[in-house]
Coordinates of C-alpha atoms in Angstrom, one line a residue:
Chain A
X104 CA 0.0 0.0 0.0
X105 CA 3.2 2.4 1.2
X106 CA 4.1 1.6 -2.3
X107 CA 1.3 2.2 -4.2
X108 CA 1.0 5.6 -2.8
X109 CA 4.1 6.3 -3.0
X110 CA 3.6 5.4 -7.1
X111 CA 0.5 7.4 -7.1
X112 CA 2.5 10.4 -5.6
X113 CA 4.9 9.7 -8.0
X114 CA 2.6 9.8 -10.8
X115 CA 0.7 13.3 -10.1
X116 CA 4.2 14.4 -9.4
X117 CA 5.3 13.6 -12.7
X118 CA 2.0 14.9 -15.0
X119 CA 2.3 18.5 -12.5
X120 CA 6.5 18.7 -13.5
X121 CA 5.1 17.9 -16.9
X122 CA 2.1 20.0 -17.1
X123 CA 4.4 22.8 -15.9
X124 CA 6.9 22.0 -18.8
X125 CA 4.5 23.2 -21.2
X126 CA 5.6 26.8 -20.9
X127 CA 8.8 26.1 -19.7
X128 CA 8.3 26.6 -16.4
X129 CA 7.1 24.3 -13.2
X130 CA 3.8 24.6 -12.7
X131 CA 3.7 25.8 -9.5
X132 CA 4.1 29.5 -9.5
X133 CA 7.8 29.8 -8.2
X134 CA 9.6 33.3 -6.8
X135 CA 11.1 35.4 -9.2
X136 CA 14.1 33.9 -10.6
X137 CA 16.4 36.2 -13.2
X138 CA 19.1 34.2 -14.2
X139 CA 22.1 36.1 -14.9
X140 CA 25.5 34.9 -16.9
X141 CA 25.0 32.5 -19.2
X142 CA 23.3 29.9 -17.2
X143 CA 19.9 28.6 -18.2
X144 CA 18.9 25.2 -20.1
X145 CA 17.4 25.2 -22.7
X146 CA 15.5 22.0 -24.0
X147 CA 14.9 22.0 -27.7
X148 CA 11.1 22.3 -27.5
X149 CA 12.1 25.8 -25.6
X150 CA 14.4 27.0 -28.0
X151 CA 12.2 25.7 -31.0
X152 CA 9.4 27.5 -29.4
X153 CA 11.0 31.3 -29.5
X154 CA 12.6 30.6 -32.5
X155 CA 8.9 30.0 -33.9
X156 CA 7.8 33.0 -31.9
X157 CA 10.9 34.9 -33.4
X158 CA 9.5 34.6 -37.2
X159 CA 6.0 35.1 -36.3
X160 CA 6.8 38.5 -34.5
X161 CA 9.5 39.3 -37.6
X162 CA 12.8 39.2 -35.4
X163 CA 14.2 36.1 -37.3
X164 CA 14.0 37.1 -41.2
X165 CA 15.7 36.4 -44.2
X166 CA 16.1 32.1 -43.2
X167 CA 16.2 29.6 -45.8
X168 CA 14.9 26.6 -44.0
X169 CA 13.8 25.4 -40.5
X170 CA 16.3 24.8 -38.0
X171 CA 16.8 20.9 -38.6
X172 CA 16.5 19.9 -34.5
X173 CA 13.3 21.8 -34.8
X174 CA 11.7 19.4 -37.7
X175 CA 9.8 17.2 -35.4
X176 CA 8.6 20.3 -33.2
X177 CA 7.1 22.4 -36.0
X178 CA 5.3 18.9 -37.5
X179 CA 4.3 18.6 -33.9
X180 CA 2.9 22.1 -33.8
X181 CA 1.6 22.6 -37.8
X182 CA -0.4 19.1 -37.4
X183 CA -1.8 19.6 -33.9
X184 CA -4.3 22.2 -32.3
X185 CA -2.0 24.8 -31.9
X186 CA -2.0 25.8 -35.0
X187 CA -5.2 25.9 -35.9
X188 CA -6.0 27.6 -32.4
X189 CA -3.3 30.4 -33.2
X190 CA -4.8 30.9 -37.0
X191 CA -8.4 30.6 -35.6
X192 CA -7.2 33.3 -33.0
X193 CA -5.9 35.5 -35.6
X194 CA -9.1 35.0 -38.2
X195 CA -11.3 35.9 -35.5
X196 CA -9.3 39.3 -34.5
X197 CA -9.9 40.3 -37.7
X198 CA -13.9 39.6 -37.7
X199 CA -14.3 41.6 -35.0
X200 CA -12.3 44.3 -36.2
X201 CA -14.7 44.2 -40.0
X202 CA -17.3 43.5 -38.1
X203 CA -17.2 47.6 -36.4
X204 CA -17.1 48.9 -39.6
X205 CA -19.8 50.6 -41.9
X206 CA -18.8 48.5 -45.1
X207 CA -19.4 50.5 -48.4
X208 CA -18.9 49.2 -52.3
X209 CA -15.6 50.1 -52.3
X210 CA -14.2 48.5 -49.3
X211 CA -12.2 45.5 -50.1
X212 CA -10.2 42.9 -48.0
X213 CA -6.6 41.4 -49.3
X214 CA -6.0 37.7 -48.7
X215 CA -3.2 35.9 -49.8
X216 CA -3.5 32.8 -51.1
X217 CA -0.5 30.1 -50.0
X218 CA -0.8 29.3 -46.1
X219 CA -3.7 32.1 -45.8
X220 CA -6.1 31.2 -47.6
X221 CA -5.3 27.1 -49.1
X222 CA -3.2 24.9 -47.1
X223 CA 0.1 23.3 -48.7
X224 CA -0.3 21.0 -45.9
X225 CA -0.2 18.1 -47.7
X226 CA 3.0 18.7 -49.4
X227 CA 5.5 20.3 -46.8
X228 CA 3.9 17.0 -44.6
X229 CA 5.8 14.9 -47.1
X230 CA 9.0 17.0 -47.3
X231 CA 10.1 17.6 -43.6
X232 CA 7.9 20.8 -42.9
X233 CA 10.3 23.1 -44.4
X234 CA 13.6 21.7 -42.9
X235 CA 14.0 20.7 -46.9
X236 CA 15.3 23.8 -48.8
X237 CA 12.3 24.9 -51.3
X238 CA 12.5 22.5 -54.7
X239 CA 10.1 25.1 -56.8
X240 CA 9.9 21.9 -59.5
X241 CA 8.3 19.4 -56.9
X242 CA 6.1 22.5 -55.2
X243 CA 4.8 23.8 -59.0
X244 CA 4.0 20.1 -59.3
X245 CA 1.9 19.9 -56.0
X246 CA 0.5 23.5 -57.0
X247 CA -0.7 21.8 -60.7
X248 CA -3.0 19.2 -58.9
X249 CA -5.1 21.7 -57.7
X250 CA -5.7 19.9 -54.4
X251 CA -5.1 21.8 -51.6
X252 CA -7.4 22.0 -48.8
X253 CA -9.0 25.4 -47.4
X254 CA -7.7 26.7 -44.3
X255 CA -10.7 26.0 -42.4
X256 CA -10.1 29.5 -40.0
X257 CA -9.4 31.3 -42.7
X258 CA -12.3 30.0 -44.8
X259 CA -14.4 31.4 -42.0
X260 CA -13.2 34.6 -42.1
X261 CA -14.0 34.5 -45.8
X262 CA -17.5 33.6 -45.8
X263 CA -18.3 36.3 -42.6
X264 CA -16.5 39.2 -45.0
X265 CA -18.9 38.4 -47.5
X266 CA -21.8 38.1 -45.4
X267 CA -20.7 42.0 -44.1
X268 CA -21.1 42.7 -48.2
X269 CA -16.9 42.9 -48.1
X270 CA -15.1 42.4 -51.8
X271 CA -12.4 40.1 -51.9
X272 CA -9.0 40.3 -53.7
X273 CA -6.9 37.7 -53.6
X274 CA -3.7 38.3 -54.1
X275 CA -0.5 35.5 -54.7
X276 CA 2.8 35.3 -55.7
X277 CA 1.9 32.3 -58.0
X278 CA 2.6 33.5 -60.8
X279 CA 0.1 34.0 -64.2
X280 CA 0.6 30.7 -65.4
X281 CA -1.0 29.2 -62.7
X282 CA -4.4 31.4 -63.1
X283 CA -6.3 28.3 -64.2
X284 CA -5.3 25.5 -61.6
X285 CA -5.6 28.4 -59.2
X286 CA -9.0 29.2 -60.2
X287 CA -10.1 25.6 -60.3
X288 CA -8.4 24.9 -56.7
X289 CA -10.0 27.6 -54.8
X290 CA -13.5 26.5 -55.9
X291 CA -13.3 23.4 -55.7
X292 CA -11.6 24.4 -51.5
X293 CA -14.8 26.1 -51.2
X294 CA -13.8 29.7 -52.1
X295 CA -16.9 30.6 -54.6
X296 CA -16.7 34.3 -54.9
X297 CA -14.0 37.1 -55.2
X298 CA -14.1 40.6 -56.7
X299 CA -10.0 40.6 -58.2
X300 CA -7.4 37.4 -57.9
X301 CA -4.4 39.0 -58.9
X302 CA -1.8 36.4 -59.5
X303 CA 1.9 37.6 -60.3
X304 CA 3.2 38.6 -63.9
X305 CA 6.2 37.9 -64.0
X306 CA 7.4 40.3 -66.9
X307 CA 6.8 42.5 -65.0
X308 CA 7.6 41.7 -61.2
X309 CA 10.7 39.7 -62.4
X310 CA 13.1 39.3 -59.6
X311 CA 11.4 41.9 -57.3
X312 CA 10.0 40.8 -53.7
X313 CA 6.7 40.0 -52.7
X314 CA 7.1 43.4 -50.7
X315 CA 7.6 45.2 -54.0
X316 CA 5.3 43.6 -56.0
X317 CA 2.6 43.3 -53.1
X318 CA 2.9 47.0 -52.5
X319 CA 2.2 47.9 -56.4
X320 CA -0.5 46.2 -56.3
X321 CA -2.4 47.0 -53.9
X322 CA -1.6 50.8 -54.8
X323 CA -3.1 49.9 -58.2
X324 CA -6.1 49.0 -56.3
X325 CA -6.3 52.4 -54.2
X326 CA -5.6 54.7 -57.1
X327 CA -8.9 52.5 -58.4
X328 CA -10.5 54.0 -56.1
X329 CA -10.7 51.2 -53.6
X330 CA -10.3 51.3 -49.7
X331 CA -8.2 48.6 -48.0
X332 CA -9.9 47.8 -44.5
X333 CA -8.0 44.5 -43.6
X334 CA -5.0 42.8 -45.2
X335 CA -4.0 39.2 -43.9
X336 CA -1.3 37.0 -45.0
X337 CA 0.9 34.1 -43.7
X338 CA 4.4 36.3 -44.8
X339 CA 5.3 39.7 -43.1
X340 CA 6.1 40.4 -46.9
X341 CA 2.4 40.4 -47.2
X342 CA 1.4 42.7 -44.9
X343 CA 4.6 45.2 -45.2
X344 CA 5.8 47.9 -48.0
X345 CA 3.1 50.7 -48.9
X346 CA -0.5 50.9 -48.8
X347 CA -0.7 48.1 -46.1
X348 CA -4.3 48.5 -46.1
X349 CA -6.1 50.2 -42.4
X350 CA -5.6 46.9 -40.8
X351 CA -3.7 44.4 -40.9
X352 CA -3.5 40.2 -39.9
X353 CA -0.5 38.0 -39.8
X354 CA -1.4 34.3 -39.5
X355 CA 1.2 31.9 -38.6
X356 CA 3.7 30.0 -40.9
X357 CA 6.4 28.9 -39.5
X358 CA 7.3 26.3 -42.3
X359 CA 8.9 29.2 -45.1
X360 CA 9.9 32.6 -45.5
X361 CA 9.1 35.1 -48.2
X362 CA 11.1 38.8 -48.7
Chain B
X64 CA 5.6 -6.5 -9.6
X65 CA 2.7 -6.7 -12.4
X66 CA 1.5 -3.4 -10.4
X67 CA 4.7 -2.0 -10.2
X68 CA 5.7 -2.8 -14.4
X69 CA 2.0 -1.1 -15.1
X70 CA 2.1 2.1 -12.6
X71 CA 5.6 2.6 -14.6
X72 CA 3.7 2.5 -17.8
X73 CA 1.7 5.3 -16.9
X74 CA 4.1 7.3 -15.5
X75 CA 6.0 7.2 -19.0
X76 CA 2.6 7.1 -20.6
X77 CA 1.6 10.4 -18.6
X78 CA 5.1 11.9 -19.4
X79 CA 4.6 11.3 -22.8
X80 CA 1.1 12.4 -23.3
X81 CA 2.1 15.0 -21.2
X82 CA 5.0 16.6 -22.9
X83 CA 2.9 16.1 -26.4
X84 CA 0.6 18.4 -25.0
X85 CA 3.3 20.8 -24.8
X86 CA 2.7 21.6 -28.4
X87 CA -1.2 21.2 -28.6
X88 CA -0.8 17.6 -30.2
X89 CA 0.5 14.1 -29.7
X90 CA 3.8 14.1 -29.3
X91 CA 3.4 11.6 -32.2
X92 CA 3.3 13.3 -35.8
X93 CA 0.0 11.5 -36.9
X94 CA -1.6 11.9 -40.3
X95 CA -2.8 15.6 -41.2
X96 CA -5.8 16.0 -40.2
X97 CA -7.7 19.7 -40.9
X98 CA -10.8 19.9 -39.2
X99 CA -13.1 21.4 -40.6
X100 CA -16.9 23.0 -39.6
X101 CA -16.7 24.3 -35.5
X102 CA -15.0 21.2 -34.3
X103 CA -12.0 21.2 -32.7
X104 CA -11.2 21.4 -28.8
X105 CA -9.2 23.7 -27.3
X106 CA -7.6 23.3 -24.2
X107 CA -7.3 26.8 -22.0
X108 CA -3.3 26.2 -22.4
X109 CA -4.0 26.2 -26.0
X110 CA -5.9 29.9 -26.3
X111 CA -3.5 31.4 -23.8
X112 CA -1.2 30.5 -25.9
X113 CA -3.0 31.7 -28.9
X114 CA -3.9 34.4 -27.5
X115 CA 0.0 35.7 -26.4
X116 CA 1.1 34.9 -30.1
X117 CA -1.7 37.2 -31.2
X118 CA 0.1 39.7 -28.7
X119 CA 3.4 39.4 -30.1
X120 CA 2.8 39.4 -33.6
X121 CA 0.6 42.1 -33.6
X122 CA -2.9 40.7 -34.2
X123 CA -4.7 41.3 -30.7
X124 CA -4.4 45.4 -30.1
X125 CA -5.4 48.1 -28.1
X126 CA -6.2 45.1 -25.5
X127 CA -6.4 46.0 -21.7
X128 CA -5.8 43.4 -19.9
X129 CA -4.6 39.9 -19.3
X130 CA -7.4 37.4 -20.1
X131 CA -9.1 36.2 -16.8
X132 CA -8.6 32.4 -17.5
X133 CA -4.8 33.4 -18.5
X134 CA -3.5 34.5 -15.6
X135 CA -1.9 31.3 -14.7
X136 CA -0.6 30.5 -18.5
X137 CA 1.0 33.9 -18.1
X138 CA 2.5 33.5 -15.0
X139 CA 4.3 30.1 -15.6
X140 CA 5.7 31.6 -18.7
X141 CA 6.6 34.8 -17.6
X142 CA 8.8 33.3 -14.9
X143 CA 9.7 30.4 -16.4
X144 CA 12.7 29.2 -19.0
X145 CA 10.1 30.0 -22.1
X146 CA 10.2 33.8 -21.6
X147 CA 13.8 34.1 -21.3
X148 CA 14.6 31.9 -24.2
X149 CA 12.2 34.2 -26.2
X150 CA 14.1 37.0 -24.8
X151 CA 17.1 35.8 -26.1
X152 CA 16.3 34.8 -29.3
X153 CA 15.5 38.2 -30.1
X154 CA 18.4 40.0 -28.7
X155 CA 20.6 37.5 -30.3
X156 CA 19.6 37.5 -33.9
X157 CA 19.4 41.9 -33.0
X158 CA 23.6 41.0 -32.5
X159 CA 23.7 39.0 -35.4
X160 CA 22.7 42.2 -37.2
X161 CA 24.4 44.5 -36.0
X162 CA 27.9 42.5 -35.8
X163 CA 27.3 42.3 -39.7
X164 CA 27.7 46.6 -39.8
X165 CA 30.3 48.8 -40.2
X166 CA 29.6 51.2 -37.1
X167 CA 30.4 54.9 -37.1
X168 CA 30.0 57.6 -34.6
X169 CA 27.0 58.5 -35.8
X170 CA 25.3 55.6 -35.2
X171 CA 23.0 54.9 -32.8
X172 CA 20.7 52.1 -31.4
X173 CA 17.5 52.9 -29.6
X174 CA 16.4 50.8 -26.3
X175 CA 13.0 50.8 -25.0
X176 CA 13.4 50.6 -20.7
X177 CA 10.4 49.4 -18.9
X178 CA 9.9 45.3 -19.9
X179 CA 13.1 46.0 -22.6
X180 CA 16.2 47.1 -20.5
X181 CA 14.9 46.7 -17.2
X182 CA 12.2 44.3 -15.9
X183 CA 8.9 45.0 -13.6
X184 CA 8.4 41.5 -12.9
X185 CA 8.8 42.1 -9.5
X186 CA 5.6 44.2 -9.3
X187 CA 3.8 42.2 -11.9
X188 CA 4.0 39.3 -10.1
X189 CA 2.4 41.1 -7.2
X190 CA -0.1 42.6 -9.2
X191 CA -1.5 39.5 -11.3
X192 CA 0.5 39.4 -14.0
X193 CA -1.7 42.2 -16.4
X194 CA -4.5 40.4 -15.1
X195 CA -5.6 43.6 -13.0
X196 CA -6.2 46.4 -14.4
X197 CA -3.1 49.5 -14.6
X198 CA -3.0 50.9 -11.2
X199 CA -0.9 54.4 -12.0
X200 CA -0.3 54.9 -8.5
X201 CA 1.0 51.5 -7.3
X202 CA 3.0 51.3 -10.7
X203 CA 4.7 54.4 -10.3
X204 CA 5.4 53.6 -6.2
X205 CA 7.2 50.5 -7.7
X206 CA 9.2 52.5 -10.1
X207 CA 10.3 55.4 -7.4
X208 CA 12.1 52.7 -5.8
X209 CA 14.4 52.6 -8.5
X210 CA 15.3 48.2 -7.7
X211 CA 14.1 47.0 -11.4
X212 CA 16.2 44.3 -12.2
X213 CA 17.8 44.1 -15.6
X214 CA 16.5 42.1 -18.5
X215 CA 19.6 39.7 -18.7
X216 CA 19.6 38.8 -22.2
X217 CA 19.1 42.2 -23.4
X218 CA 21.7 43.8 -20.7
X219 CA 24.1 41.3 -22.9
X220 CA 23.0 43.0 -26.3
X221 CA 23.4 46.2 -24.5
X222 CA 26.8 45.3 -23.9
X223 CA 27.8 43.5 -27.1
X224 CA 26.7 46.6 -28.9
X225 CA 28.6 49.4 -26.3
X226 CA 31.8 46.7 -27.5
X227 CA 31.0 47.4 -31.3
X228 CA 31.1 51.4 -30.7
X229 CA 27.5 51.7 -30.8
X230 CA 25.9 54.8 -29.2
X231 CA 23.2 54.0 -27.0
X232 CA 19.9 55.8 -26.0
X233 CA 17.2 54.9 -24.0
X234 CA 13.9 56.1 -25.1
X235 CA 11.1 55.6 -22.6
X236 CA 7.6 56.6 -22.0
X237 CA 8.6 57.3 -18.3
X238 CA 7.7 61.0 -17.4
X239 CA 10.6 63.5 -17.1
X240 CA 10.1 63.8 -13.3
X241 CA 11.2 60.4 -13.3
X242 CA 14.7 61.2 -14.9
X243 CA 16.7 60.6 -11.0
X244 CA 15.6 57.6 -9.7
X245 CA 15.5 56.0 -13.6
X246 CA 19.4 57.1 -14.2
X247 CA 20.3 55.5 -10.4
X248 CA 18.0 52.3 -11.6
X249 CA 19.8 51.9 -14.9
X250 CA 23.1 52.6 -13.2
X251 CA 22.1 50.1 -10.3
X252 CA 21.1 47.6 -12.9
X253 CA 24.2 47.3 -14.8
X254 CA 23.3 49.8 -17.5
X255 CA 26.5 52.1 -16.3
X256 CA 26.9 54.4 -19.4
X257 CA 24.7 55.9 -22.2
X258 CA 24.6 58.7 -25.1
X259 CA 21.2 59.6 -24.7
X260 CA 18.4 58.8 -22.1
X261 CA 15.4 60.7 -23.6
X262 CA 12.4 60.5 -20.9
X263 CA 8.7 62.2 -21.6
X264 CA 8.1 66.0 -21.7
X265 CA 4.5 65.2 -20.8
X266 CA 4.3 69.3 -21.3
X267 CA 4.2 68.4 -25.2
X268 CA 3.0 65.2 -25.1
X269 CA 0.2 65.1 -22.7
X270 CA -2.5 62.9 -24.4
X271 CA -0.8 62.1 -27.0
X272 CA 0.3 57.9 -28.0
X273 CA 3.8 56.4 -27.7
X274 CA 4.0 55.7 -31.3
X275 CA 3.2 59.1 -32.0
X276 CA 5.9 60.8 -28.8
X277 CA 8.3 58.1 -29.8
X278 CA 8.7 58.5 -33.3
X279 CA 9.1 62.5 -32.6
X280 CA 11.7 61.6 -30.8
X281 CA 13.6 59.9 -33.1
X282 CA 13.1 61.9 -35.9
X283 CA 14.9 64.5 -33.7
X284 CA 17.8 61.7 -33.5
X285 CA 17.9 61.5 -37.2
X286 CA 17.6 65.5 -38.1
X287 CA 20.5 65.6 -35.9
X288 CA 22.5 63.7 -38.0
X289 CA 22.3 60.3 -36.3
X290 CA 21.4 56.6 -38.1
X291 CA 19.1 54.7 -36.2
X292 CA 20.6 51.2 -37.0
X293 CA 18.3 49.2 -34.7
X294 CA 15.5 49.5 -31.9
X295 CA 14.4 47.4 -29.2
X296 CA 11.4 47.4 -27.6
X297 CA 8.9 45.0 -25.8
X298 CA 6.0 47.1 -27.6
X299 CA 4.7 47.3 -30.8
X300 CA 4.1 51.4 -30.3
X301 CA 8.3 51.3 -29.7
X302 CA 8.9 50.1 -33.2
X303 CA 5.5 51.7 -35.1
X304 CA 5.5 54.9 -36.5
X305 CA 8.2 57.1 -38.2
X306 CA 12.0 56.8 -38.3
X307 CA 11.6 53.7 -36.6
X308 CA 15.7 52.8 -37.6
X309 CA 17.2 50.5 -40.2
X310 CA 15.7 47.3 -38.0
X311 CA 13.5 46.7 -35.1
X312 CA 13.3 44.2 -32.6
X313 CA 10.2 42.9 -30.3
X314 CA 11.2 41.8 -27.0
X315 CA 7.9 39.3 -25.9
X316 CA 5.5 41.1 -23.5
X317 CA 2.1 39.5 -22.7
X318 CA 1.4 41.6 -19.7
X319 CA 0.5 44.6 -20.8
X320 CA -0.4 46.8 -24.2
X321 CA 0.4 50.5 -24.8
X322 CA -0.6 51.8 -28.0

């Protein structure tokens, strides 16, 4: 019986020191502790976790690839809850931010299209969740089957900016030549209805960034006369540069990174 | 024995599960799986968490306070490892930047104080971690006693960057009839030298935001002739604006949102 208990205790001990290790911490509320010098451990998961933080808040830019010890932890995190809680967090920010405004004819909403919009979900799943350096050939042959699944959040927000009597523009860095598999992808995901998809001609935005070419874009769309109430995107390149548009959403990605 | 091989199974079973929660899934990478309609079931860990990422990369604004339910989430992470691995991630890749520049004496970096230099922690942990509402009078009690610790990771940017010939100022939202006791607290801290400390004339800014005194500020540094090369800050409204500097940097802070 001493035994047993003694288990037991051993047990609820173990789920609480584990419970705690969720935010890297103990669970138990413990006195201020600054550690100064260069103690401090840092598990993987930890590290993994502010490096994810780091590119969602735009402090790590310009990487190429996932840190390799951290492939397991963003599968973890892109397949499980969390994501969809943060996206479904982020979505719903911005429905009650359209959702105080007087919408007029003229007010549209930007939505990218990759990781906003239609998941590649599927594909980075088979190719180690962007640990792999980005093969364009294999992704433009993912992109061609015209199968990617709707972000269900972001889908949400979608139909509820619609509802408000919202236009929609999507706008991608696919390029032109992928109008038609585009076109046929989004419907078939569930997106019916848009007022502009502007994909990316590329005589024109050859070798500029998705800031650059973003930015034009969307001016284009304000010198037609159009207001920009809400802008949301999975890349900071989405949502920086000029004519932002009066608010904007950042959803998380941590699987790529577009300048 | 049976008893004990079994109650041994679930403790490794509950560490498992446990520390597969840690990320809002198994710890397992099982098959994608996008939900889709209203199901899905989050876990108040889950939306704390969703809710802080929302913080830090700028989708939740203009919030008040610290959600009710996430008072405990915020505390664990505040004082736990998470928070100061975040911290350093930031200040680190901020090195990484600036050890890649050719310095002069003109340039300058700018440093944020309260929750960027120096922490509050000891008062927010009294105070229920952003949970309760901003109590002026309690804060600024805290504050005349001048014992803020310093923000290890970014005391180590501070002086990584002093090494590189850097030229630092502080630029805070403290009032200017705090000026004494915040030199003696920087000096106290570890913070022993500085090219500017620039505090608020609250007879020209009275009323008026921090993005909007802050960036006055610096466009002052620039028409003087200095280059903003970076600027720290746990606040969005510390890196928004004008003249904002070649980079920014955003230190994590789920306690508490100025605008």
């Amino acid at each position: 019986m001493k035994v047993l208990v003694l288990l037991v205790a051993i047990i609820v001990g173990a789920a609480h020191e584990c419970h705690g290790s969720e935010h890297g911490a103990s669970f138990q509320i413990f006195p201020l502790r600054m550690k100064t010098g260069s103690g401090g451990h840092y598990i993987p998961e930890v590290s993994c976790a502010s490096w994810r933080l780091g590119v969602e808040a735009h402090n790590v830019i310009e990487w190429k690839t996932v840190p390799l010890s951290c492939e397991g932890y963003i599968g973890n995190y892109i397949l499980g809850d969390q994501y969809r809680s943060d996206s479904k967090t982020v979505n719903q920010q911005a429905y009650f931010y359209a959702k105080t405004l007087n919408i007029t004819a003229k007010d549209v909403w930007v939505f990218d299209i990759d990781e906003t919009s239609l998941s590649n979900l599927p594909y980075y799943a088979q190719h180690g969740f962007g640990v792999e350096p980005y093969n364009a050939t294999a992704f433009n042959e993912w992109v061609e089957l015209g199968e990617a699944p709707a972000l269900p959040e972001s889908q949400k927000l979608y139909k509820k900016l619609l509802s408000l009597g919202v236009k929609i523009v999507f706008l991608t860095g696919r390029p032109l030549d992928q109008k038609t598999v585009t076109v046929a992808n989004l419907k078939r995901a569930g997106y019916n209805t848009w007022f502009k998809l502007i994909l990316k001609d590329t005589s024109i935005y050859h070798g500029k960034t998705a800031v650059t070419y973003k930015s034009s874009e969307r001016k284009k769309l304000e010198e037609e006369g159009y207001n920009i109430i809400g802008n949301i995107g999975d890349q900071w390149s989405d949502i920086l540069g000029t004519n932002t548009g009066d608010r904007t959403f950042k959803l998380p990605d941590p699987m790529y990174y577009i300048s």
